[in-house]
């Protein structure tokens, strides 16, 4: 598991906020797990975007890690955030990257309930 220092995390979060603020700057991959989790907790994609946009160093879990599914230089960053939902406080696992091919976008591969224990190195 790779860990970034706080300066590198802040740099990523700053760039992420810049990109996510652009027109069409955010894309949640419509995986069944993501959509089911949003629906179950009464959340929308815009609410997920809001929580991602407001991530902080304390929400960081690990990364960046290379994308092992594609032949490119993208790196995945891993975060988790406790969110008050219709079902109460729930820890959501968040896996994101910055896409620079074509138009810049934040790609969110995972936004769902955490499946396992997450240890926050900066909390």
PDB file of N, CA, C and O in Angstrom, residues 34-114:
ATOM      1  N   UNK A  34     -22.231   1.196  -7.056  1.00  0.00           N
ATOM      2  CA  UNK A  34     -22.347   2.635  -6.779  1.00  0.00           C
ATOM      3  C   UNK A  34     -23.804   3.070  -6.786  1.00  0.00           C
ATOM      4  O   UNK A  34     -24.272   3.743  -5.862  1.00  0.00           O
ATOM      5  N   UNK A  35     -24.516   2.717  -7.843  1.00  0.00           N
ATOM      6  CA  UNK A  35     -25.902   3.168  -7.998  1.00  0.00           C
ATOM      7  C   UNK A  35     -26.801   2.598  -6.902  1.00  0.00           C
ATOM      8  O   UNK A  35     -27.652   3.313  -6.356  1.00  0.00           O
ATOM      9  N   UNK A  36     -26.619   1.330  -6.559  1.00  0.00           N
ATOM     10  CA  UNK A  36     -27.416   0.720  -5.492  1.00  0.00           C
ATOM     11  C   UNK A  36     -27.157   1.393  -4.144  1.00  0.00           C
ATOM     12  O   UNK A  36     -28.077   1.621  -3.363  1.00  0.00           O
ATOM     13  N   UNK A  37     -25.904   1.731  -3.889  1.00  0.00           N
ATOM     14  CA  UNK A  37     -25.556   2.380  -2.626  1.00  0.00           C
ATOM     15  C   UNK A  37     -26.159   3.783  -2.543  1.00  0.00           C
ATOM     16  O   UNK A  37     -26.698   4.175  -1.502  1.00  0.00           O
ATOM     17  N   UNK A  38     -26.077   4.540  -3.634  1.00  0.00           N
ATOM     18  CA  UNK A  38     -26.691   5.873  -3.656  1.00  0.00           C
ATOM     19  C   UNK A  38     -28.191   5.772  -3.402  1.00  0.00           C
ATOM     20  O   UNK A  38     -28.743   6.489  -2.563  1.00  0.00           O
ATOM     21  N   UNK A  39     -28.848   4.875  -4.116  1.00  0.00           N
ATOM     22  CA  UNK A  39     -30.295   4.714  -3.988  1.00  0.00           C
ATOM     23  C   UNK A  39     -30.687   4.290  -2.571  1.00  0.00           C
ATOM     24  O   UNK A  39     -31.580   4.876  -1.956  1.00  0.00           O
ATOM     25  N   UNK A  40     -29.988   3.299  -2.048  1.00  0.00           N
ATOM     26  CA  UNK A  40     -30.281   2.766  -0.714  1.00  0.00           C
ATOM     27  C   UNK A  40     -30.190   3.852   0.359  1.00  0.00           C
ATOM     28  O   UNK A  40     -30.984   3.873   1.301  1.00  0.00           O
ATOM     29  N   UNK A  41     -29.253   4.776   0.199  1.00  0.00           N
ATOM     30  CA  UNK A  41     -29.026   5.808   1.217  1.00  0.00           C
ATOM     31  C   UNK A  41     -29.702   7.135   0.890  1.00  0.00           C
ATOM     32  O   UNK A  41     -29.502   8.124   1.594  1.00  0.00           O
ATOM     33  N   UNK A  42     -30.476   7.176  -0.190  1.00  0.00           N
ATOM     34  CA  UNK A  42     -31.198   8.399  -0.527  1.00  0.00           C
ATOM     35  C   UNK A  42     -30.295   9.509  -1.041  1.00  0.00           C
ATOM     36  O   UNK A  42     -30.574  10.690  -0.829  1.00  0.00           O
ATOM     37  N   UNK A  43     -29.200   9.133  -1.688  1.00  0.00           N
ATOM     38  CA  UNK A  43     -28.251  10.110  -2.215  1.00  0.00           C
ATOM     39  C   UNK A  43     -28.376  10.222  -3.737  1.00  0.00           C
ATOM     40  O   UNK A  43     -28.892   9.319  -4.382  1.00  0.00           O
ATOM     41  N   UNK A  44     -27.860  11.315  -4.276  1.00  0.00           N
ATOM     42  CA  UNK A  44     -27.838  11.515  -5.725  1.00  0.00           C
ATOM     43  C   UNK A  44     -26.382  11.628  -6.171  1.00  0.00           C
ATOM     44  O   UNK A  44     -25.472  11.775  -5.346  1.00  0.00           O
ATOM     45  N   UNK A  45     -26.174  11.617  -7.475  1.00  0.00           N
ATOM     46  CA  UNK A  45     -24.827  11.803  -8.016  1.00  0.00           C
ATOM     47  C   UNK A  45     -24.302  13.190  -7.640  1.00  0.00           C
ATOM     48  O   UNK A  45     -23.129  13.347  -7.311  1.00  0.00           O
ATOM     49  N   UNK A  46     -25.168  14.191  -7.646  1.00  0.00           N
ATOM     50  CA  UNK A  46     -24.734  15.536  -7.259  1.00  0.00           C
ATOM     51  C   UNK A  46     -24.291  15.589  -5.794  1.00  0.00           C
ATOM     52  O   UNK A  46     -23.350  16.307  -5.452  1.00  0.00           O
ATOM     53  N   UNK A  47     -24.947  14.834  -4.943  1.00  0.00           N
ATOM     54  CA  UNK A  47     -24.534  14.783  -3.531  1.00  0.00           C
ATOM     55  C   UNK A  47     -23.183  14.071  -3.418  1.00  0.00           C
ATOM     56  O   UNK A  47     -22.305  14.517  -2.676  1.00  0.00           O
ATOM     57  N   UNK A  48     -23.005  12.996  -4.168  1.00  0.00           N
ATOM     58  CA  UNK A  48     -21.709  12.303  -4.177  1.00  0.00           C
ATOM     59  C   UNK A  48     -20.619  13.265  -4.642  1.00  0.00           C
ATOM     60  O   UNK A  48     -19.545  13.344  -4.038  1.00  0.00           O
ATOM     61  N   UNK A  49     -20.902  14.014  -5.697  1.00  0.00           N
ATOM     62  CA  UNK A  49     -19.941  14.998  -6.211  1.00  0.00           C
ATOM     63  C   UNK A  49     -19.595  16.021  -5.132  1.00  0.00           C
ATOM     64  O   UNK A  49     -18.429  16.363  -4.942  1.00  0.00           O
ATOM     65  N   UNK A  50     -20.594  16.503  -4.407  1.00  0.00           N
ATOM     66  CA  UNK A  50     -20.367  17.465  -3.329  1.00  0.00           C
ATOM     67  C   UNK A  50     -19.389  16.911  -2.296  1.00  0.00           C
ATOM     68  O   UNK A  50     -18.450  17.586  -1.875  1.00  0.00           O
ATOM     69  N   UNK A  51     -19.614  15.676  -1.854  1.00  0.00           N
ATOM     70  CA  UNK A  51     -18.740  15.089  -0.841  1.00  0.00           C
ATOM     71  C   UNK A  51     -17.330  14.863  -1.378  1.00  0.00           C
ATOM     72  O   UNK A  51     -16.351  15.036  -0.651  1.00  0.00           O
ATOM     73  N   UNK A  52     -17.210  14.494  -2.623  1.00  0.00           N
ATOM     74  CA  UNK A  52     -15.889  14.318  -3.229  1.00  0.00           C
ATOM     75  C   UNK A  52     -15.186  15.664  -3.340  1.00  0.00           C
ATOM     76  O   UNK A  52     -13.999  15.784  -3.017  1.00  0.00           O
ATOM     77  N   UNK A  53     -15.919  16.666  -3.763  1.00  0.00           N
ATOM     78  CA  UNK A  53     -15.356  18.015  -3.904  1.00  0.00           C
ATOM     79  C   UNK A  53     -14.831  18.558  -2.571  1.00  0.00           C
ATOM     80  O   UNK A  53     -13.932  19.392  -2.545  1.00  0.00           O
ATOM     81  N   UNK A  54     -15.392  18.071  -1.483  1.00  0.00           N
ATOM     82  CA  UNK A  54     -15.031  18.566  -0.159  1.00  0.00           C
ATOM     83  C   UNK A  54     -14.179  17.587   0.644  1.00  0.00           C
ATOM     84  O   UNK A  54     -14.122  17.672   1.875  1.00  0.00           O
ATOM     85  N   UNK A  55     -13.507  16.674  -0.040  1.00  0.00           N
ATOM     86  CA  UNK A  55     -12.590  15.769   0.646  1.00  0.00           C
ATOM     87  C   UNK A  55     -11.434  16.565   1.241  1.00  0.00           C
ATOM     88  O   UNK A  55     -11.049  17.613   0.721  1.00  0.00           O
ATOM     89  N   UNK A  56     -10.880  16.040   2.319  1.00  0.00           N
ATOM     90  CA  UNK A  56      -9.745  16.669   2.996  1.00  0.00           C
ATOM     91  C   UNK A  56      -8.674  15.613   3.257  1.00  0.00           C
ATOM     92  O   UNK A  56      -8.922  14.409   3.109  1.00  0.00           O
ATOM     93  N   UNK A  57      -7.513  16.062   3.673  1.00  0.00           N
ATOM     94  CA  UNK A  57      -6.416  15.144   3.978  1.00  0.00           C
ATOM     95  C   UNK A  57      -6.858  14.089   4.988  1.00  0.00           C
ATOM     96  O   UNK A  57      -6.489  12.921   4.870  1.00  0.00           O
ATOM     97  N   UNK A  58      -7.671  14.475   5.953  1.00  0.00           N
ATOM     98  CA  UNK A  58      -8.113  13.515   6.975  1.00  0.00           C
ATOM     99  C   UNK A  58      -8.954  12.376   6.390  1.00  0.00           C
ATOM    100  O   UNK A  58      -9.074  11.314   7.002  1.00  0.00           O
ATOM    101  N   UNK A  59      -9.526  12.566   5.189  1.00  0.00           N
ATOM    102  CA  UNK A  59     -10.331  11.539   4.527  1.00  0.00           C
ATOM    103  C   UNK A  59      -9.488  10.586   3.675  1.00  0.00           C
ATOM    104  O   UNK A  59      -9.987   9.594   3.157  1.00  0.00           O
ATOM    105  N   UNK A  60      -8.200  10.904   3.529  1.00  0.00           N
ATOM    106  CA  UNK A  60      -7.288  10.106   2.703  1.00  0.00           C
ATOM    107  C   UNK A  60      -7.053   8.744   3.331  1.00  0.00           C
ATOM    108  O   UNK A  60      -6.874   8.621   4.538  1.00  0.00           O
ATOM    109  N   UNK A  61      -7.033   7.705   2.479  1.00  0.00           N
ATOM    110  CA  UNK A  61      -6.738   6.356   2.941  1.00  0.00           C
ATOM    111  C   UNK A  61      -5.403   5.876   2.387  1.00  0.00           C
ATOM    112  O   UNK A  61      -4.496   5.525   3.129  1.00  0.00           O
ATOM    113  N   UNK A  62      -5.264   5.881   1.044  1.00  0.00           N
ATOM    114  CA  UNK A  62      -4.017   5.401   0.444  1.00  0.00           C
ATOM    115  C   UNK A  62      -3.908   5.878  -0.998  1.00  0.00           C
ATOM    116  O   UNK A  62      -4.844   6.426  -1.556  1.00  0.00           O
ATOM    117  N   UNK A  63      -2.747   5.598  -1.588  1.00  0.00           N
ATOM    118  CA  UNK A  63      -2.514   5.969  -2.973  1.00  0.00           C
ATOM    119  C   UNK A  63      -1.561   7.144  -3.073  1.00  0.00           C
ATOM    120  O   UNK A  63      -1.093   7.658  -2.055  1.00  0.00           O
ATOM    121  N   UNK A  64      -1.239   7.524  -4.278  1.00  0.00           N
ATOM    122  CA  UNK A  64      -1.807   7.025  -5.531  1.00  0.00           C
ATOM    123  C   UNK A  64      -1.235   5.658  -5.914  1.00  0.00           C
ATOM    124  O   UNK A  64      -0.108   5.330  -5.579  1.00  0.00           O
ATOM    125  N   UNK A  65      -2.076   4.894  -6.614  1.00  0.00           N
ATOM    126  CA  UNK A  65      -1.678   3.584  -7.113  1.00  0.00           C
ATOM    127  C   UNK A  65      -1.931   3.538  -8.606  1.00  0.00           C
ATOM    128  O   UNK A  65      -2.927   4.077  -9.085  1.00  0.00           O
ATOM    129  N   UNK A  66      -1.037   2.886  -9.363  1.00  0.00           N
ATOM    130  CA  UNK A  66      -1.215   2.835 -10.819  1.00  0.00           C
ATOM    131  C   UNK A  66      -2.488   2.092 -11.209  1.00  0.00           C
ATOM    132  O   UNK A  66      -2.931   1.187 -10.505  1.00  0.00           O
ATOM    133  N   UNK A  67      -3.052   2.502 -12.315  1.00  0.00           N
ATOM    134  CA  UNK A  67      -4.234   1.841 -12.862  1.00  0.00           C
ATOM    135  C   UNK A  67      -3.787   0.532 -13.497  1.00  0.00           C
ATOM    136  O   UNK A  67      -3.054   0.528 -14.475  1.00  0.00           O
ATOM    137  N   UNK A  68      -4.209  -0.580 -12.934  1.00  0.00           N
ATOM    138  CA  UNK A  68      -3.771  -1.873 -13.457  1.00  0.00           C
ATOM    139  C   UNK A  68      -4.686  -2.427 -14.544  1.00  0.00           C
ATOM    140  O   UNK A  68      -4.429  -3.477 -15.110  1.00  0.00           O
ATOM    141  N   UNK A  69      -5.751  -1.729 -14.874  1.00  0.00           N
ATOM    142  CA  UNK A  69      -6.705  -2.215 -15.875  1.00  0.00           C
ATOM    143  C   UNK A  69      -6.524  -1.556 -17.248  1.00  0.00           C
ATOM    144  O   UNK A  69      -7.033  -2.026 -18.229  1.00  0.00           O
ATOM    145  N   UNK A  70      -5.828  -0.440 -17.299  1.00  0.00           N
ATOM    146  CA  UNK A  70      -5.655   0.282 -18.553  1.00  0.00           C
ATOM    147  C   UNK A  70      -4.182   0.552 -18.794  1.00  0.00           C
ATOM    148  O   UNK A  70      -3.395   0.584 -17.867  1.00  0.00           O
ATOM    149  N   UNK A  71      -3.850   0.764 -20.044  1.00  0.00           N
ATOM    150  CA  UNK A  71      -2.463   1.045 -20.392  1.00  0.00           C
ATOM    151  C   UNK A  71      -2.273   2.551 -20.489  1.00  0.00           C
ATOM    152  O   UNK A  71      -2.290   3.135 -21.561  1.00  0.00           O
ATOM    153  N   UNK A  72      -2.161   3.184 -19.352  1.00  0.00           N
ATOM    154  CA  UNK A  72      -1.959   4.633 -19.299  1.00  0.00           C
ATOM    155  C   UNK A  72      -1.222   4.998 -18.024  1.00  0.00           C
ATOM    156  O   UNK A  72      -0.840   4.129 -17.258  1.00  0.00           O
ATOM    157  N   UNK A  73      -1.060   6.262 -17.823  1.00  0.00           N
ATOM    158  CA  UNK A  73      -0.313   6.725 -16.654  1.00  0.00           C
ATOM    159  C   UNK A  73      -1.212   7.239 -15.540  1.00  0.00           C
ATOM    160  O   UNK A  73      -0.773   8.014 -14.713  1.00  0.00           O
ATOM    161  N   UNK A  74      -2.467   6.843 -15.533  1.00  0.00           N
ATOM    162  CA  UNK A  74      -3.379   7.337 -14.503  1.00  0.00           C
ATOM    163  C   UNK A  74      -3.127   6.646 -13.176  1.00  0.00           C
ATOM    164  O   UNK A  74      -2.712   5.494 -13.125  1.00  0.00           O
ATOM    165  N   UNK A  75      -3.418   7.403 -12.121  1.00  0.00           N
ATOM    166  CA  UNK A  75      -3.248   6.873 -10.772  1.00  0.00           C
ATOM    167  C   UNK A  75      -4.562   7.025 -10.009  1.00  0.00           C
ATOM    168  O   UNK A  75      -5.221   8.046 -10.105  1.00  0.00           O
ATOM    169  N   UNK A  76      -4.898   6.006  -9.248  1.00  0.00           N
ATOM    170  CA  UNK A  76      -6.091   6.031  -8.412  1.00  0.00           C
ATOM    171  C   UNK A  76      -5.726   6.511  -7.014  1.00  0.00           C
ATOM    172  O   UNK A  76      -4.705   6.127  -6.459  1.00  0.00           O
ATOM    173  N   UNK A  77      -6.600   7.338  -6.467  1.00  0.00           N
ATOM    174  CA  UNK A  77      -6.485   7.814  -5.094  1.00  0.00           C
ATOM    175  C   UNK A  77      -7.669   7.261  -4.315  1.00  0.00           C
ATOM    176  O   UNK A  77      -8.788   7.182  -4.825  1.00  0.00           O
ATOM    177  N   UNK A  78      -7.426   6.907  -3.067  1.00  0.00           N
ATOM    178  CA  UNK A  78      -8.433   6.250  -2.241  1.00  0.00           C
ATOM    179  C   UNK A  78      -8.739   7.098  -1.006  1.00  0.00           C
ATOM    180  O   UNK A  78      -7.828   7.491  -0.278  1.00  0.00           O
ATOM    181  N   UNK A  79     -10.007   7.333  -0.797  1.00  0.00           N
ATOM    182  CA  UNK A  79     -10.492   8.116   0.336  1.00  0.00           C
ATOM    183  C   UNK A  79     -11.689   7.403   0.937  1.00  0.00           C
ATOM    184  O   UNK A  79     -12.251   6.475   0.354  1.00  0.00           O
ATOM    185  N   UNK A  80     -12.111   7.845   2.097  1.00  0.00           N
ATOM    186  CA  UNK A  80     -13.361   7.377   2.699  1.00  0.00           C
ATOM    187  C   UNK A  80     -13.917   8.537   3.506  1.00  0.00           C
ATOM    188  O   UNK A  80     -13.181   9.366   4.047  1.00  0.00           O
ATOM    189  N   UNK A  81     -15.232   8.584   3.558  1.00  0.00           N
ATOM    190  CA  UNK A  81     -15.870   9.712   4.233  1.00  0.00           C
ATOM    191  C   UNK A  81     -17.150   9.227   4.895  1.00  0.00           C
ATOM    192  O   UNK A  81     -17.949   8.527   4.286  1.00  0.00           O
ATOM    193  N   UNK A  82     -17.342   9.626   6.148  1.00  0.00           N
ATOM    194  CA  UNK A  82     -18.587   9.306   6.841  1.00  0.00           C
ATOM    195  C   UNK A  82     -19.637  10.322   6.415  1.00  0.00           C
ATOM    196  O   UNK A  82     -19.392  11.533   6.437  1.00  0.00           O
ATOM    197  N   UNK A  83     -20.789   9.819   6.006  1.00  0.00           N
ATOM    198  CA  UNK A  83     -21.851  10.672   5.487  1.00  0.00           C
ATOM    199  C   UNK A  83     -23.146  10.357   6.232  1.00  0.00           C
ATOM    200  O   UNK A  83     -23.487   9.187   6.438  1.00  0.00           O
ATOM    201  N   UNK A  84     -23.844  11.406   6.639  1.00  0.00           N
ATOM    202  CA  UNK A  84     -25.174  11.221   7.219  1.00  0.00           C
ATOM    203  C   UNK A  84     -26.150  10.977   6.083  1.00  0.00           C
ATOM    204  O   UNK A  84     -26.314  11.821   5.207  1.00  0.00           O
ATOM    205  N   UNK A  85     -26.776   9.825   6.098  1.00  0.00           N
ATOM    206  CA  UNK A  85     -27.714   9.462   5.034  1.00  0.00           C
ATOM    207  C   UNK A  85     -29.087   9.177   5.640  1.00  0.00           C
ATOM    208  O   UNK A  85     -29.261   9.261   6.865  1.00  0.00           O
ATOM    209  N   UNK A  86     -30.009   8.800   4.793  1.00  0.00           N
ATOM    210  CA  UNK A  86     -31.355   8.439   5.253  1.00  0.00           C
ATOM    211  C   UNK A  86     -31.307   7.266   6.231  1.00  0.00           C
ATOM    212  O   UNK A  86     -32.212   7.088   7.041  1.00  0.00           O
ATOM    213  N   UNK A  87     -30.238   6.469   6.169  1.00  0.00           N
ATOM    214  CA  UNK A  87     -30.101   5.303   7.047  1.00  0.00           C
ATOM    215  C   UNK A  87     -29.165   5.556   8.234  1.00  0.00           C
ATOM    216  O   UNK A  87     -28.824   4.645   8.967  1.00  0.00           O
ATOM    217  N   UNK A  88     -28.719   6.797   8.396  1.00  0.00           N
ATOM    218  CA  UNK A  88     -27.793   7.129   9.475  1.00  0.00           C
ATOM    219  C   UNK A  88     -26.383   7.317   8.950  1.00  0.00           C
ATOM    220  O   UNK A  88     -26.147   7.316   7.747  1.00  0.00           O
ATOM    221  N   UNK A  89     -25.436   7.468   9.874  1.00  0.00           N
ATOM    222  CA  UNK A  89     -24.039   7.681   9.472  1.00  0.00           C
ATOM    223  C   UNK A  89     -23.488   6.426   8.806  1.00  0.00           C
ATOM    224  O   UNK A  89     -23.602   5.332   9.354  1.00  0.00           O
ATOM    225  N   UNK A  90     -22.885   6.623   7.641  1.00  0.00           N
ATOM    226  CA  UNK A  90     -22.336   5.509   6.883  1.00  0.00           C
ATOM    227  C   UNK A  90     -20.985   5.910   6.318  1.00  0.00           C
ATOM    228  O   UNK A  90     -20.834   7.010   5.794  1.00  0.00           O
ATOM    229  N   UNK A  91     -20.007   5.009   6.409  1.00  0.00           N
ATOM    230  CA  UNK A  91     -18.693   5.253   5.830  1.00  0.00           C
ATOM    231  C   UNK A  91     -18.727   4.852   4.363  1.00  0.00           C
ATOM    232  O   UNK A  91     -19.039   3.711   4.027  1.00  0.00           O
ATOM    233  N   UNK A  92     -18.401   5.822   3.491  1.00  0.00           N
ATOM    234  CA  UNK A  92     -18.372   5.576   2.050  1.00  0.00           C
ATOM    235  C   UNK A  92     -16.928   5.499   1.569  1.00  0.00           C
ATOM    236  O   UNK A  92     -16.092   6.337   1.918  1.00  0.00           O
ATOM    237  N   UNK A  93     -16.660   4.483   0.776  1.00  0.00           N
ATOM    238  CA  UNK A  93     -15.366   4.264   0.132  1.00  0.00           C
ATOM    239  C   UNK A  93     -15.383   5.027  -1.188  1.00  0.00           C
ATOM    240  O   UNK A  93     -16.353   4.938  -1.957  1.00  0.00           O
ATOM    241  N   UNK A  94     -14.309   5.771  -1.457  1.00  0.00           N
ATOM    242  CA  UNK A  94     -14.245   6.626  -2.649  1.00  0.00           C
ATOM    243  C   UNK A  94     -12.919   6.372  -3.370  1.00  0.00           C
ATOM    244  O   UNK A  94     -11.848   6.485  -2.762  1.00  0.00           O
ATOM    245  N   UNK A  95     -13.002   6.021  -4.647  1.00  0.00           N
ATOM    246  CA  UNK A  95     -11.810   5.774  -5.474  1.00  0.00           C
ATOM    247  C   UNK A  95     -11.907   6.692  -6.688  1.00  0.00           C
ATOM    248  O   UNK A  95     -12.841   6.572  -7.485  1.00  0.00           O
ATOM    249  N   UNK A  96     -10.958   7.621  -6.813  1.00  0.00           N
ATOM    250  CA  UNK A  96     -11.029   8.628  -7.874  1.00  0.00           C
ATOM    251  C   UNK A  96      -9.675   8.804  -8.561  1.00  0.00           C
ATOM    252  O   UNK A  96      -8.635   8.432  -8.028  1.00  0.00           O
ATOM    253  N   UNK A  97      -9.757   9.392  -9.759  1.00  0.00           N
ATOM    254  CA  UNK A  97      -8.549   9.783 -10.491  1.00  0.00           C
ATOM    255  C   UNK A  97      -8.876  11.002 -11.333  1.00  0.00           C
ATOM    256  O   UNK A  97     -10.046  11.318 -11.581  1.00  0.00           O
ATOM    257  N   UNK A  98      -7.823  11.651 -11.792  1.00  0.00           N
ATOM    258  CA  UNK A  98      -8.002  12.778 -12.703  1.00  0.00           C
ATOM    259  C   UNK A  98      -7.728  12.281 -14.110  1.00  0.00           C
ATOM    260  O   UNK A  98      -6.644  11.766 -14.391  1.00  0.00           O
ATOM    261  N   UNK A  99      -8.700  12.404 -14.977  1.00  0.00           N
ATOM    262  CA  UNK A  99      -8.602  12.004 -16.385  1.00  0.00           C
ATOM    263  C   UNK A  99      -8.161  13.217 -17.186  1.00  0.00           C
ATOM    264  O   UNK A  99      -8.769  14.284 -17.079  1.00  0.00           O
ATOM    265  N   UNK A 100      -7.115  13.079 -17.963  1.00  0.00           N
ATOM    266  CA  UNK A 100      -6.630  14.207 -18.759  1.00  0.00           C
ATOM    267  C   UNK A 100      -6.677  13.917 -20.257  1.00  0.00           C
ATOM    268  O   UNK A 100      -6.392  14.794 -21.053  1.00  0.00           O
ATOM    269  N   UNK A 101      -7.050  12.719 -20.638  1.00  0.00           N
ATOM    270  CA  UNK A 101      -7.170  12.364 -22.048  1.00  0.00           C
ATOM    271  C   UNK A 101      -8.465  12.974 -22.580  1.00  0.00           C
ATOM    272  O   UNK A 101      -9.529  12.735 -22.029  1.00  0.00           O
ATOM    273  N   UNK A 102      -8.386  13.749 -23.645  1.00  0.00           N
ATOM    274  CA  UNK A 102      -9.587  14.437 -24.134  1.00  0.00           C
ATOM    275  C   UNK A 102      -9.876  15.611 -23.222  1.00  0.00           C
ATOM    276  O   UNK A 102      -9.074  16.504 -23.070  1.00  0.00           O
ATOM    277  N   UNK A 103     -11.027  15.595 -22.575  1.00  0.00           N
ATOM    278  CA  UNK A 103     -11.328  16.689 -21.634  1.00  0.00           C
ATOM    279  C   UNK A 103     -10.950  16.250 -20.224  1.00  0.00           C
ATOM    280  O   UNK A 103     -11.005  15.077 -19.890  1.00  0.00           O
ATOM    281  N   UNK A 104     -10.582  17.224 -19.405  1.00  0.00           N
ATOM    282  CA  UNK A 104     -10.240  16.916 -18.020  1.00  0.00           C
ATOM    283  C   UNK A 104     -11.513  16.588 -17.244  1.00  0.00           C
ATOM    284  O   UNK A 104     -12.512  17.297 -17.353  1.00  0.00           O
ATOM    285  N   UNK A 105     -11.450  15.531 -16.478  1.00  0.00           N
ATOM    286  CA  UNK A 105     -12.575  15.088 -15.666  1.00  0.00           C
ATOM    287  C   UNK A 105     -12.070  14.356 -14.445  1.00  0.00           C
ATOM    288  O   UNK A 105     -11.011  13.744 -14.480  1.00  0.00           O
ATOM    289  N   UNK A 106     -12.868  14.418 -13.400  1.00  0.00           N
ATOM    290  CA  UNK A 106     -12.638  13.541 -12.255  1.00  0.00           C
ATOM    291  C   UNK A 106     -13.465  12.289 -12.526  1.00  0.00           C
ATOM    292  O   UNK A 106     -14.679  12.364 -12.750  1.00  0.00           O
ATOM    293  N   UNK A 107     -12.793  11.162 -12.531  1.00  0.00           N
ATOM    294  CA  UNK A 107     -13.460   9.876 -12.721  1.00  0.00           C
ATOM    295  C   UNK A 107     -13.579   9.224 -11.348  1.00  0.00           C
ATOM    296  O   UNK A 107     -12.578   9.026 -10.659  1.00  0.00           O
ATOM    297  N   UNK A 108     -14.801   8.921 -10.980  1.00  0.00           N
ATOM    298  CA  UNK A 108     -15.050   8.253  -9.701  1.00  0.00           C
ATOM    299  C   UNK A 108     -15.467   6.812 -10.004  1.00  0.00           C
ATOM    300  O   UNK A 108     -16.565   6.577 -10.510  1.00  0.00           O
ATOM    301  N   UNK A 109     -14.573   5.879  -9.746  1.00  0.00           N
ATOM    302  CA  UNK A 109     -14.862   4.472  -9.998  1.00  0.00           C
ATOM    303  C   UNK A 109     -15.709   3.876  -8.883  1.00  0.00           C
ATOM    304  O   UNK A 109     -16.556   3.030  -9.114  1.00  0.00           O
ATOM    305  N   UNK A 110     -15.485   4.347  -7.658  1.00  0.00           N
ATOM    306  CA  UNK A 110     -16.199   3.792  -6.506  1.00  0.00           C
ATOM    307  C   UNK A 110     -16.713   4.889  -5.589  1.00  0.00           C
ATOM    308  O   UNK A 110     -15.962   5.776  -5.187  1.00  0.00           O
ATOM    309  N   UNK A 111     -17.985   4.804  -5.280  1.00  0.00           N
ATOM    310  CA  UNK A 111     -18.620   5.631  -4.258  1.00  0.00           C
ATOM    311  C   UNK A 111     -19.728   4.764  -3.668  1.00  0.00           C
ATOM    312  O   UNK A 111     -20.847   4.721  -4.175  1.00  0.00           O
ATOM    313  N   UNK A 112     -19.357   4.012  -2.639  1.00  0.00           N
ATOM    314  CA  UNK A 112     -20.303   3.080  -2.026  1.00  0.00           C
ATOM    315  C   UNK A 112     -19.897   2.810  -0.589  1.00  0.00           C
ATOM    316  O   UNK A 112     -18.830   3.243  -0.143  1.00  0.00           O
ATOM    317  N   UNK A 113     -20.735   2.084   0.114  1.00  0.00           N
ATOM    318  CA  UNK A 113     -20.441   1.745   1.496  1.00  0.00           C
ATOM    319  C   UNK A 113     -19.094   1.013   1.555  1.00  0.00           C
ATOM    320  O   UNK A 113     -18.806   0.168   0.698  1.00  0.00           O
ATOM    321  N   UNK A 114     -18.310   1.333   2.552  1.00  0.00           N
ATOM    322  CA  UNK A 114     -17.025   0.656   2.726  1.00  0.00           C
ATOM    323  C   UNK A 114     -17.273  -0.814   3.067  1.00  0.00           C
ATOM    324  O   UNK A 114     -18.127  -1.133   3.896  1.00  0.00           O
TER     325      UNK A 114
END
